[in-house]
Each structure stands twice: as structure tokens, then as C-alpha cells.
């Protein structure tokens, strides 16, 4: 009975949310897996296992709202410095997930895109990522973008190199460098800018995540750890976003 009431309440919130303008692109820095586990006296990898379950549960919820893109920051270029056991666990899980996705890529009901540096020393993983990026574009209305071995600065360096090369080869004039060109040379090419950036666990940092793409994003820092980020927490983030007054550097209507 209690569960039923809770479900009805969530459905009411869902219906209210979809009536209002939604963020087209949500970016999430998943944080707090380790602390979630520690609080329960469990090893850190158990926190990651719980975090992966959360990822799987939240994808269909975001898709159902009609959001176009969800980018999840699951592994940063700096995360390699964690203990071997933890890195190995995360790499093995990533490979399992990518393999599972590939085996039914056409039935997923969404596009998959993996952005970041290709982990060169991990051949199997690199191959899976390449295949997913080739086969994952199914022209669906929802895109799941996974930031894996990702860092915004390496991404910007790579874009700068591409542009520099075009100029050197005589294909581009320096004066023609504009925002669109930079957009087109990022891993996120073709995706809309981030409207809502969420970081769980109470940390208020960007940590090298989509620096260019979050220029006008609304930032939201819920205190809960990622493995606790359920449908209600997702709705709370969007309800909060829908109350914000986005001005993009202009003045608000009420101030005119
Ligand atoms: C986020 O949780 C998951 C990854 C970056 C892979 P953390 O592992 O950073 O959890 P805390 O910050 O130690 O609690
Ligand atoms: Mg952390």
C-alpha cells in the first residue's frame, strides 16, 4: 500500500515535470560510491557495484522524461591513480557493460556514444569502444553519452591540434575559428550544450568535466551519494532546474 502511494506521488511529479521546459542535455558527475560503501562497512568496490546498478536504473527514467542527452562521467583520466584492485574492477565492469550493450545495440532504444581518450593499453576495451561508437548511432531520440577515461583538458588539446592541423594544411583561415568550429572538434560534436550539470555527494567541483560544454549549465549539487540517486532524486534535480531563471547573460523579463 505504502509503495503504491509512493508510486502515485512520483507519477504526479513526472506529469508536472514534463509540462515544463526540460533540460535537453543533463550531465552527471557520479560521486560518492566509495563513501556510500564505507558508511556501510563495505569495500569500495561494493560501492561501485551499487553505483552501476543505479546507472542502469536511471537511464530509462531520464529517457522517459524526454531529455535528449544524458552524459555520465564514469571514469576520469585521473582515476587511473586509484588502487589497482579498484581500477581493475571498474575496467572489468566497463568491458562487461560495453559487451552487453554491443550484443543488443539495435534493441537498446537509444544511441550510445563513448567519449574520452581511447585506453590504448587495453586492446579489448578499446575495440569495444570503437565498435560501440560505430554501431551505437541508431538515430533514436535519446543519446546516452558515457565519459570514460575522459578529461576536458585533453579533449580541448585534441580539438586545438585538429584545428591547428587544418590551418597548417591550408584548409582553414585563422579568422574562421569560431564557436561552431570548436564544438565540431570536441568529442561531443553534434550534441547540444549541457543545460543541467549534477554532481552527487555534496562535492562542489567540476573536476575537468565538459568545461566548454557547461558554459551556461545550471549547476546542482545534491548531498546524497551516487548509489542513492533514485528516481525521486532525479525529479528533485529537474524540479530545481525548472525553478531557475536562465538568462544567458541577458537581463530577466522582470528586470526590464
Ligand atoms: C565515483 O565515486 C565513482 C567513480 C569516479 C568511478 P567515488 O569512487 O569517487 O566515491 P568517493 O568520492 O570515494 O566517495
Ligand atoms: Mg569521488
mmCIF file of C-alpha atoms and ligand atoms in Angstrom:
data_model
loop_
_atom_site.group_PDB
_atom_site.id
_atom_site.type_symbol
_atom_site.label_atom_id
_atom_site.label_comp_id
_atom_site.label_asym_id
_atom_site.label_seq_id
_atom_site.Cartn_x
_atom_site.Cartn_y
_atom_site.Cartn_z
ATOM 1 C CA UNK A 1 0.000 0.000 0.000
ATOM 2 C CA UNK A 2 2.749 2.408 1.010
ATOM 3 C CA UNK A 3 4.661 1.577 -2.172
ATOM 4 C CA UNK A 4 1.583 2.263 -4.248
ATOM 5 C CA UNK A 5 1.120 5.713 -2.713
ATOM 6 C CA UNK A 6 4.782 6.471 -3.332
ATOM 7 C CA UNK A 7 4.452 5.368 -6.964
ATOM 8 C CA UNK A 8 1.395 7.572 -7.484
ATOM 9 C CA UNK A 9 3.187 10.537 -5.961
ATOM 10 C CA UNK A 10 6.184 10.001 -8.258
ATOM 11 C CA UNK A 11 3.889 9.753 -11.275
ATOM 12 C CA UNK A 12 2.279 13.072 -10.328
ATOM 13 C CA UNK A 13 5.681 14.700 -10.129
ATOM 14 C CA UNK A 14 6.589 13.168 -13.507
ATOM 15 C CA UNK A 15 3.468 14.632 -15.132
ATOM 16 C CA UNK A 16 4.239 18.072 -13.698
ATOM 17 C CA UNK A 17 7.846 17.941 -14.859
ATOM 18 C CA UNK A 18 7.071 17.040 -18.461
ATOM 19 C CA UNK A 19 4.668 20.019 -18.750
ATOM 20 C CA UNK A 20 7.563 22.459 -18.287
ATOM 21 C CA UNK A 21 10.720 23.086 -20.322
ATOM 22 C CA UNK A 22 13.150 20.253 -19.780
ATOM 23 C CA UNK A 23 16.918 20.306 -19.944
ATOM 24 C CA UNK A 24 17.926 18.932 -23.343
ATOM 25 C CA UNK A 25 21.214 17.690 -22.029
ATOM 26 C CA UNK A 26 21.911 16.521 -18.480
ATOM 27 C CA UNK A 27 25.474 15.837 -17.369
ATOM 28 C CA UNK A 28 26.135 13.906 -14.188
ATOM 29 C CA UNK A 29 29.355 13.541 -12.221
ATOM 30 C CA UNK A 30 28.681 10.343 -10.323
ATOM 31 C CA UNK A 31 30.352 10.760 -6.983
ATOM 32 C CA UNK A 32 30.249 9.113 -3.575
ATOM 33 C CA UNK A 33 30.390 5.393 -4.384
ATOM 34 C CA UNK A 34 33.331 4.908 -2.042
ATOM 35 C CA UNK A 35 31.770 6.841 0.834
ATOM 36 C CA UNK A 36 28.473 5.012 0.335
ATOM 37 C CA UNK A 37 30.321 1.714 0.831
ATOM 38 C CA UNK A 38 32.407 2.985 3.744
ATOM 39 C CA UNK A 39 29.300 4.104 5.589
ATOM 40 C CA UNK A 40 28.094 0.511 5.389
ATOM 41 C CA UNK A 41 31.433 -1.054 6.337
ATOM 42 C CA UNK A 42 31.811 -2.462 2.804
ATOM 43 C CA UNK A 43 34.818 -2.421 0.473
ATOM 44 C CA UNK A 44 34.883 0.446 -2.052
ATOM 45 C CA UNK A 45 34.209 -1.849 -4.993
ATOM 46 C CA UNK A 46 30.842 -2.739 -3.469
ATOM 47 C CA UNK A 47 30.026 0.962 -3.717
ATOM 48 C CA UNK A 48 30.925 0.879 -7.403
ATOM 49 C CA UNK A 49 28.767 -2.206 -7.921
ATOM 50 C CA UNK A 50 25.828 -0.370 -6.322
ATOM 51 C CA UNK A 51 26.649 2.688 -8.441
ATOM 52 C CA UNK A 52 26.494 0.647 -11.641
ATOM 53 C CA UNK A 53 23.037 -0.662 -10.655
ATOM 54 C CA UNK A 54 21.949 2.971 -10.192
ATOM 55 C CA UNK A 55 23.246 3.907 -13.643
ATOM 56 C CA UNK A 56 21.206 1.118 -15.180
ATOM 57 C CA UNK A 57 18.079 2.192 -13.312
ATOM 58 C CA UNK A 58 18.377 5.908 -14.050
ATOM 59 C CA UNK A 59 18.892 5.674 -17.847
ATOM 60 C CA UNK A 60 15.284 4.662 -18.674
ATOM 61 C CA UNK A 61 13.960 7.284 -16.233
ATOM 62 C CA UNK A 62 15.861 10.092 -17.958
ATOM 63 C CA UNK A 63 14.819 8.785 -21.368
ATOM 64 C CA UNK A 64 11.152 8.618 -20.307
ATOM 65 C CA UNK A 65 11.202 12.307 -19.394
ATOM 66 C CA UNK A 66 12.072 13.237 -22.968
ATOM 67 C CA UNK A 67 15.570 14.527 -22.226
ATOM 68 C CA UNK A 68 17.705 14.279 -25.379
ATOM 69 C CA UNK A 69 21.141 13.539 -23.968
ATOM 70 C CA UNK A 70 22.469 12.136 -20.710
ATOM 71 C CA UNK A 71 26.223 12.295 -20.218
ATOM 72 C CA UNK A 72 27.616 10.289 -17.342
ATOM 73 C CA UNK A 73 31.136 10.914 -16.065
ATOM 74 C CA UNK A 74 32.074 7.382 -15.062
ATOM 75 C CA UNK A 75 35.879 7.391 -15.241
ATOM 76 C CA UNK A 76 38.271 10.296 -15.492
ATOM 77 C CA UNK A 77 41.787 10.417 -16.913
ATOM 78 C CA UNK A 78 42.902 10.948 -13.298
ATOM 79 C CA UNK A 79 41.099 7.876 -11.902
ATOM 80 C CA UNK A 80 43.939 5.554 -13.049
ATOM 81 C CA UNK A 81 45.859 6.596 -9.927
ATOM 82 C CA UNK A 82 43.450 4.726 -7.670
ATOM 83 C CA UNK A 83 44.432 1.335 -6.139
ATOM 84 C CA UNK A 84 44.896 -1.441 -8.751
ATOM 85 C CA UNK A 85 42.052 -3.514 -7.348
ATOM 86 C CA UNK A 86 39.607 -0.648 -7.800
ATOM 87 C CA UNK A 87 40.802 0.308 -11.313
ATOM 88 C CA UNK A 88 40.700 -3.344 -12.399
ATOM 89 C CA UNK A 89 37.186 -3.762 -11.058
ATOM 90 C CA UNK A 90 35.976 -0.664 -12.915
ATOM 91 C CA UNK A 91 37.702 -1.698 -16.161
ATOM 92 C CA UNK A 92 36.263 -5.214 -15.989
ATOM 93 C CA UNK A 93 32.785 -3.876 -15.318
ATOM 94 C CA UNK A 94 33.096 -1.379 -18.183
ATOM 95 C CA UNK A 95 34.099 -4.155 -20.553
ATOM 96 C CA UNK A 96 31.183 -6.336 -19.425
ATOM 97 C CA UNK A 97 28.713 -3.476 -19.865
ATOM 98 C CA UNK A 98 30.038 -2.483 -23.305
ATOM 99 C CA UNK A 99 29.950 -6.132 -24.417
ATOM 100 C CA UNK A 100 26.356 -6.472 -23.253
ATOM 101 C CA UNK A 101 25.392 -3.225 -24.996
ATOM 102 C CA UNK A 102 27.071 -4.319 -28.217
ATOM 103 C CA UNK A 103 25.262 -7.653 -28.250
ATOM 104 C CA UNK A 104 21.931 -5.841 -28.458
ATOM 105 C CA UNK A 105 22.878 -2.428 -29.713
ATOM 106 C CA UNK A 106 19.939 -2.149 -32.120
ATOM 107 C CA UNK A 107 17.399 -3.076 -29.434
ATOM 108 C CA UNK A 108 18.615 -0.634 -26.777
ATOM 109 C CA UNK A 109 16.169 2.050 -27.880
ATOM 110 C CA UNK A 110 18.792 4.773 -27.549
ATOM 111 C CA UNK A 111 22.069 5.886 -29.098
ATOM 112 C CA UNK A 112 25.293 5.139 -27.302
ATOM 113 C CA UNK A 113 28.363 7.291 -27.529
ATOM 114 C CA UNK A 114 31.558 6.851 -25.531
ATOM 115 C CA UNK A 115 33.716 9.939 -25.208
ATOM 116 C CA UNK A 116 37.253 10.215 -23.855
ATOM 117 C CA UNK A 117 40.754 9.034 -24.578
ATOM 118 C CA UNK A 118 40.915 5.527 -26.013
ATOM 119 C CA UNK A 119 42.663 3.376 -23.368
ATOM 120 C CA UNK A 120 45.440 2.220 -25.748
ATOM 121 C CA UNK A 121 46.984 -0.399 -23.469
ATOM 122 C CA UNK A 122 43.586 -2.089 -23.049
ATOM 123 C CA UNK A 123 43.063 -3.532 -26.504
ATOM 124 C CA UNK A 124 39.814 -5.412 -25.913
ATOM 125 C CA UNK A 125 38.246 -2.425 -24.261
ATOM 126 C CA UNK A 126 39.465 -0.047 -26.971
ATOM 127 C CA UNK A 127 37.936 -2.311 -29.641
ATOM 128 C CA UNK A 128 34.591 -2.441 -27.812
ATOM 129 C CA UNK A 129 34.533 1.358 -27.508
ATOM 130 C CA UNK A 130 35.324 1.785 -31.199
ATOM 131 C CA UNK A 131 32.593 -0.692 -32.182
ATOM 132 C CA UNK A 132 30.026 0.931 -29.908
ATOM 133 C CA UNK A 133 30.791 4.343 -31.347
ATOM 134 C CA UNK A 134 30.376 2.955 -34.853
ATOM 135 C CA UNK A 135 27.222 0.922 -34.215
ATOM 136 C CA UNK A 136 25.646 2.910 -31.413
ATOM 137 C CA UNK A 137 24.158 5.662 -33.540
ATOM 138 C CA UNK A 138 20.690 4.350 -34.234
ATOM 139 C CA UNK A 139 19.046 7.704 -34.860
ATOM 140 C CA UNK A 140 16.995 7.351 -31.706
ATOM 141 C CA UNK A 141 15.717 10.461 -29.924
ATOM 142 C CA UNK A 142 17.734 9.753 -26.771
ATOM 143 C CA UNK A 143 21.524 9.549 -26.537
ATOM 144 C CA UNK A 144 23.460 8.028 -23.690
ATOM 145 C CA UNK A 145 26.909 9.527 -23.681
ATOM 146 C CA UNK A 146 29.474 7.833 -21.452
ATOM 147 C CA UNK A 147 32.501 9.896 -20.451
ATOM 148 C CA UNK A 148 35.048 7.161 -19.944
ATOM 149 C CA UNK A 149 38.743 7.871 -19.486
ATOM 150 C CA UNK A 150 37.579 11.401 -20.125
ATOM 151 C CA UNK A 151 39.130 14.749 -19.250
ATOM 152 C CA UNK A 152 38.022 18.090 -20.601
ATOM 153 C CA UNK A 153 41.529 19.500 -20.958
ATOM 154 C CA UNK A 154 42.813 16.574 -23.062
ATOM 155 C CA UNK A 155 39.650 16.981 -25.166
ATOM 156 C CA UNK A 156 40.400 20.681 -25.721
ATOM 157 C CA UNK A 157 44.048 19.927 -26.544
ATOM 158 C CA UNK A 158 42.950 17.384 -29.117
ATOM 159 C CA UNK A 159 40.480 19.885 -30.653
ATOM 160 C CA UNK A 160 43.193 22.553 -30.782
ATOM 161 C CA UNK A 161 45.556 20.130 -32.528
ATOM 162 C CA UNK A 162 42.890 19.267 -35.137
ATOM 163 C CA UNK A 163 42.254 22.924 -35.832
ATOM 164 C CA UNK A 164 45.988 23.718 -35.950
ATOM 165 C CA UNK A 165 46.492 20.946 -38.474
ATOM 166 C CA UNK A 166 43.673 22.257 -40.685
ATOM 167 C CA UNK A 167 45.309 25.696 -40.715
ATOM 168 C CA UNK A 168 48.736 24.208 -41.446
ATOM 169 C CA UNK A 169 47.293 22.223 -44.342
ATOM 170 C CA UNK A 170 45.728 25.357 -45.766
ATOM 171 C CA UNK A 171 42.150 24.138 -45.197
ATOM 172 C CA UNK A 172 41.245 26.852 -42.730
ATOM 173 C CA UNK A 173 41.952 30.505 -42.107
ATOM 174 C CA UNK A 174 42.724 31.617 -38.518
ATOM 175 C CA UNK A 175 39.938 34.196 -38.793
ATOM 176 C CA UNK A 176 37.424 31.405 -39.412
ATOM 177 C CA UNK A 177 37.863 29.903 -35.941
ATOM 178 C CA UNK A 178 34.525 30.292 -34.194
ATOM 179 C CA UNK A 179 32.427 28.561 -31.517
ATOM 180 C CA UNK A 180 30.870 26.169 -34.009
ATOM 181 C CA UNK A 181 34.283 25.025 -35.202
ATOM 182 C CA UNK A 182 35.388 24.317 -31.650
ATOM 183 C CA UNK A 183 32.120 22.467 -30.945
ATOM 184 C CA UNK A 184 32.704 20.384 -34.051
ATOM 185 C CA UNK A 185 36.153 19.346 -32.917
ATOM 186 C CA UNK A 186 35.166 18.165 -29.449
ATOM 187 C CA UNK A 187 34.213 14.574 -28.617
ATOM 188 C CA UNK A 188 30.671 15.863 -28.060
ATOM 189 C CA UNK A 189 30.322 17.019 -31.670
ATOM 190 C CA UNK A 190 26.667 17.297 -32.633
ATOM 191 C CA UNK A 191 25.324 17.160 -29.065
ATOM 192 C CA UNK A 192 23.537 20.168 -27.533
ATOM 193 C CA UNK A 193 25.309 22.061 -24.724
ATOM 194 C CA UNK A 194 24.719 20.851 -21.170
ATOM 195 C CA UNK A 195 21.693 22.546 -19.544
ATOM 196 C CA UNK A 196 21.861 20.839 -16.172
ATOM 197 C CA UNK A 197 25.020 19.588 -14.507
ATOM 198 C CA UNK A 198 24.605 17.424 -11.434
ATOM 199 C CA UNK A 199 27.326 16.235 -9.075
ATOM 200 C CA UNK A 200 26.274 13.936 -6.276
ATOM 201 C CA UNK A 201 27.832 13.501 -2.826
ATOM 202 C CA UNK A 202 27.944 17.179 -1.863
ATOM 203 C CA UNK A 203 31.296 17.926 -3.534
ATOM 204 C CA UNK A 204 31.120 21.218 -5.389
ATOM 205 C CA UNK A 205 33.701 20.776 -8.093
ATOM 206 C CA UNK A 206 33.695 20.322 -11.873
ATOM 207 C CA UNK A 207 36.806 18.077 -11.943
ATOM 208 C CA UNK A 208 37.652 18.511 -15.624
ATOM 209 C CA UNK A 209 34.163 17.573 -16.870
ATOM 210 C CA UNK A 210 32.879 19.155 -20.127
ATOM 211 C CA UNK A 211 34.393 22.575 -19.355
ATOM 212 C CA UNK A 212 33.412 24.120 -22.698
ATOM 213 C CA UNK A 213 30.013 22.412 -22.857
ATOM 214 C CA UNK A 214 28.801 23.539 -19.404
ATOM 215 C CA UNK A 215 29.346 27.269 -20.071
ATOM 216 C CA UNK A 216 25.689 28.091 -19.376
ATOM 217 C CA UNK A 217 24.634 24.980 -17.487
ATOM 218 C CA UNK A 218 22.682 25.217 -14.264
ATOM 219 C CA UNK A 219 24.712 23.502 -11.549
ATOM 220 C CA UNK A 220 23.146 21.262 -8.947
ATOM 221 C CA UNK A 221 24.931 19.576 -6.054
ATOM 222 C CA UNK A 222 22.709 17.187 -4.089
ATOM 223 C CA UNK A 223 24.256 15.822 -0.874
ATOM 224 C CA UNK A 224 23.376 12.187 -1.493
ATOM 225 C CA UNK A 225 25.883 9.586 -2.668
ATOM 226 C CA UNK A 226 25.502 8.286 -6.209
ATOM 227 C CA UNK A 227 24.193 4.786 -5.247
ATOM 228 C CA UNK A 228 21.265 6.568 -3.517
ATOM 229 C CA UNK A 229 20.392 8.726 -6.545
ATOM 230 C CA UNK A 230 16.957 7.294 -7.308
ATOM 231 C CA UNK A 231 14.030 8.480 -9.432
ATOM 232 C CA UNK A 232 12.886 10.880 -6.709
ATOM 233 C CA UNK A 233 16.369 12.456 -6.569
ATOM 234 C CA UNK A 234 16.356 12.805 -10.362
ATOM 235 C CA UNK A 235 12.972 14.543 -10.255
ATOM 236 C CA UNK A 236 14.197 16.813 -7.483
ATOM 237 C CA UNK A 237 17.148 17.879 -9.647
ATOM 238 C CA UNK A 238 14.873 18.690 -12.587
ATOM 239 C CA UNK A 239 12.248 20.420 -10.432
ATOM 240 C CA UNK A 240 15.048 22.565 -9.056
ATOM 241 C CA UNK A 241 16.281 23.303 -12.614
ATOM 242 C CA UNK A 242 12.777 24.284 -13.710
ATOM 243 C CA UNK A 243 12.623 26.925 -10.973
ATOM 244 C CA UNK A 244 15.838 28.605 -12.137
ATOM 245 C CA UNK A 245 15.774 31.790 -14.145
ATOM 246 C CA UNK A 246 18.117 31.206 -17.081
ATOM 247 C CA UNK A 247 19.235 34.496 -18.532
ATOM 248 C CA UNK A 248 22.317 33.571 -20.601
ATOM 249 C CA UNK A 249 23.971 36.883 -19.713
ATOM 250 C CA UNK A 250 20.913 38.981 -20.572
ATOM 251 C CA UNK A 251 18.586 40.587 -18.015
ATOM 252 C CA UNK A 252 15.446 38.894 -16.823
ATOM 253 C CA UNK A 253 11.993 39.924 -18.070
ATOM 254 C CA UNK A 254 11.086 41.077 -14.555
ATOM 255 C CA UNK A 255 14.088 43.464 -14.551
ATOM 256 C CA UNK A 256 13.344 45.116 -17.911
HETATM 257 C C1 LIG B 1 32.530 7.913 -8.021
HETATM 258 O O1 LIG B 1 32.611 7.540 -6.696
HETATM 259 C C2 LIG B 1 32.820 6.789 -8.980
HETATM 260 C C3 LIG B 1 33.979 6.962 -9.854
HETATM 261 C C4 LIG B 1 34.687 8.038 -10.023
HETATM 262 C C5 LIG B 1 34.415 5.781 -10.611
HETATM 263 P P1 LIG B 1 33.976 7.686 -5.895
HETATM 264 O O2 LIG B 1 34.762 6.430 -6.058
HETATM 265 O O3 LIG B 1 34.698 8.922 -6.302
HETATM 266 O O4 LIG B 1 33.465 7.795 -4.402
HETATM 267 P P2 LIG B 1 34.120 8.620 -3.188
HETATM 268 O O5 LIG B 1 34.330 10.029 -3.662
HETATM 269 O O6 LIG B 1 35.412 7.956 -2.846
HETATM 270 O O7 LIG B 1 33.115 8.527 -2.096
HETATM 271 MG MG1 LIG B 2 34.897 10.829 -5.512
#
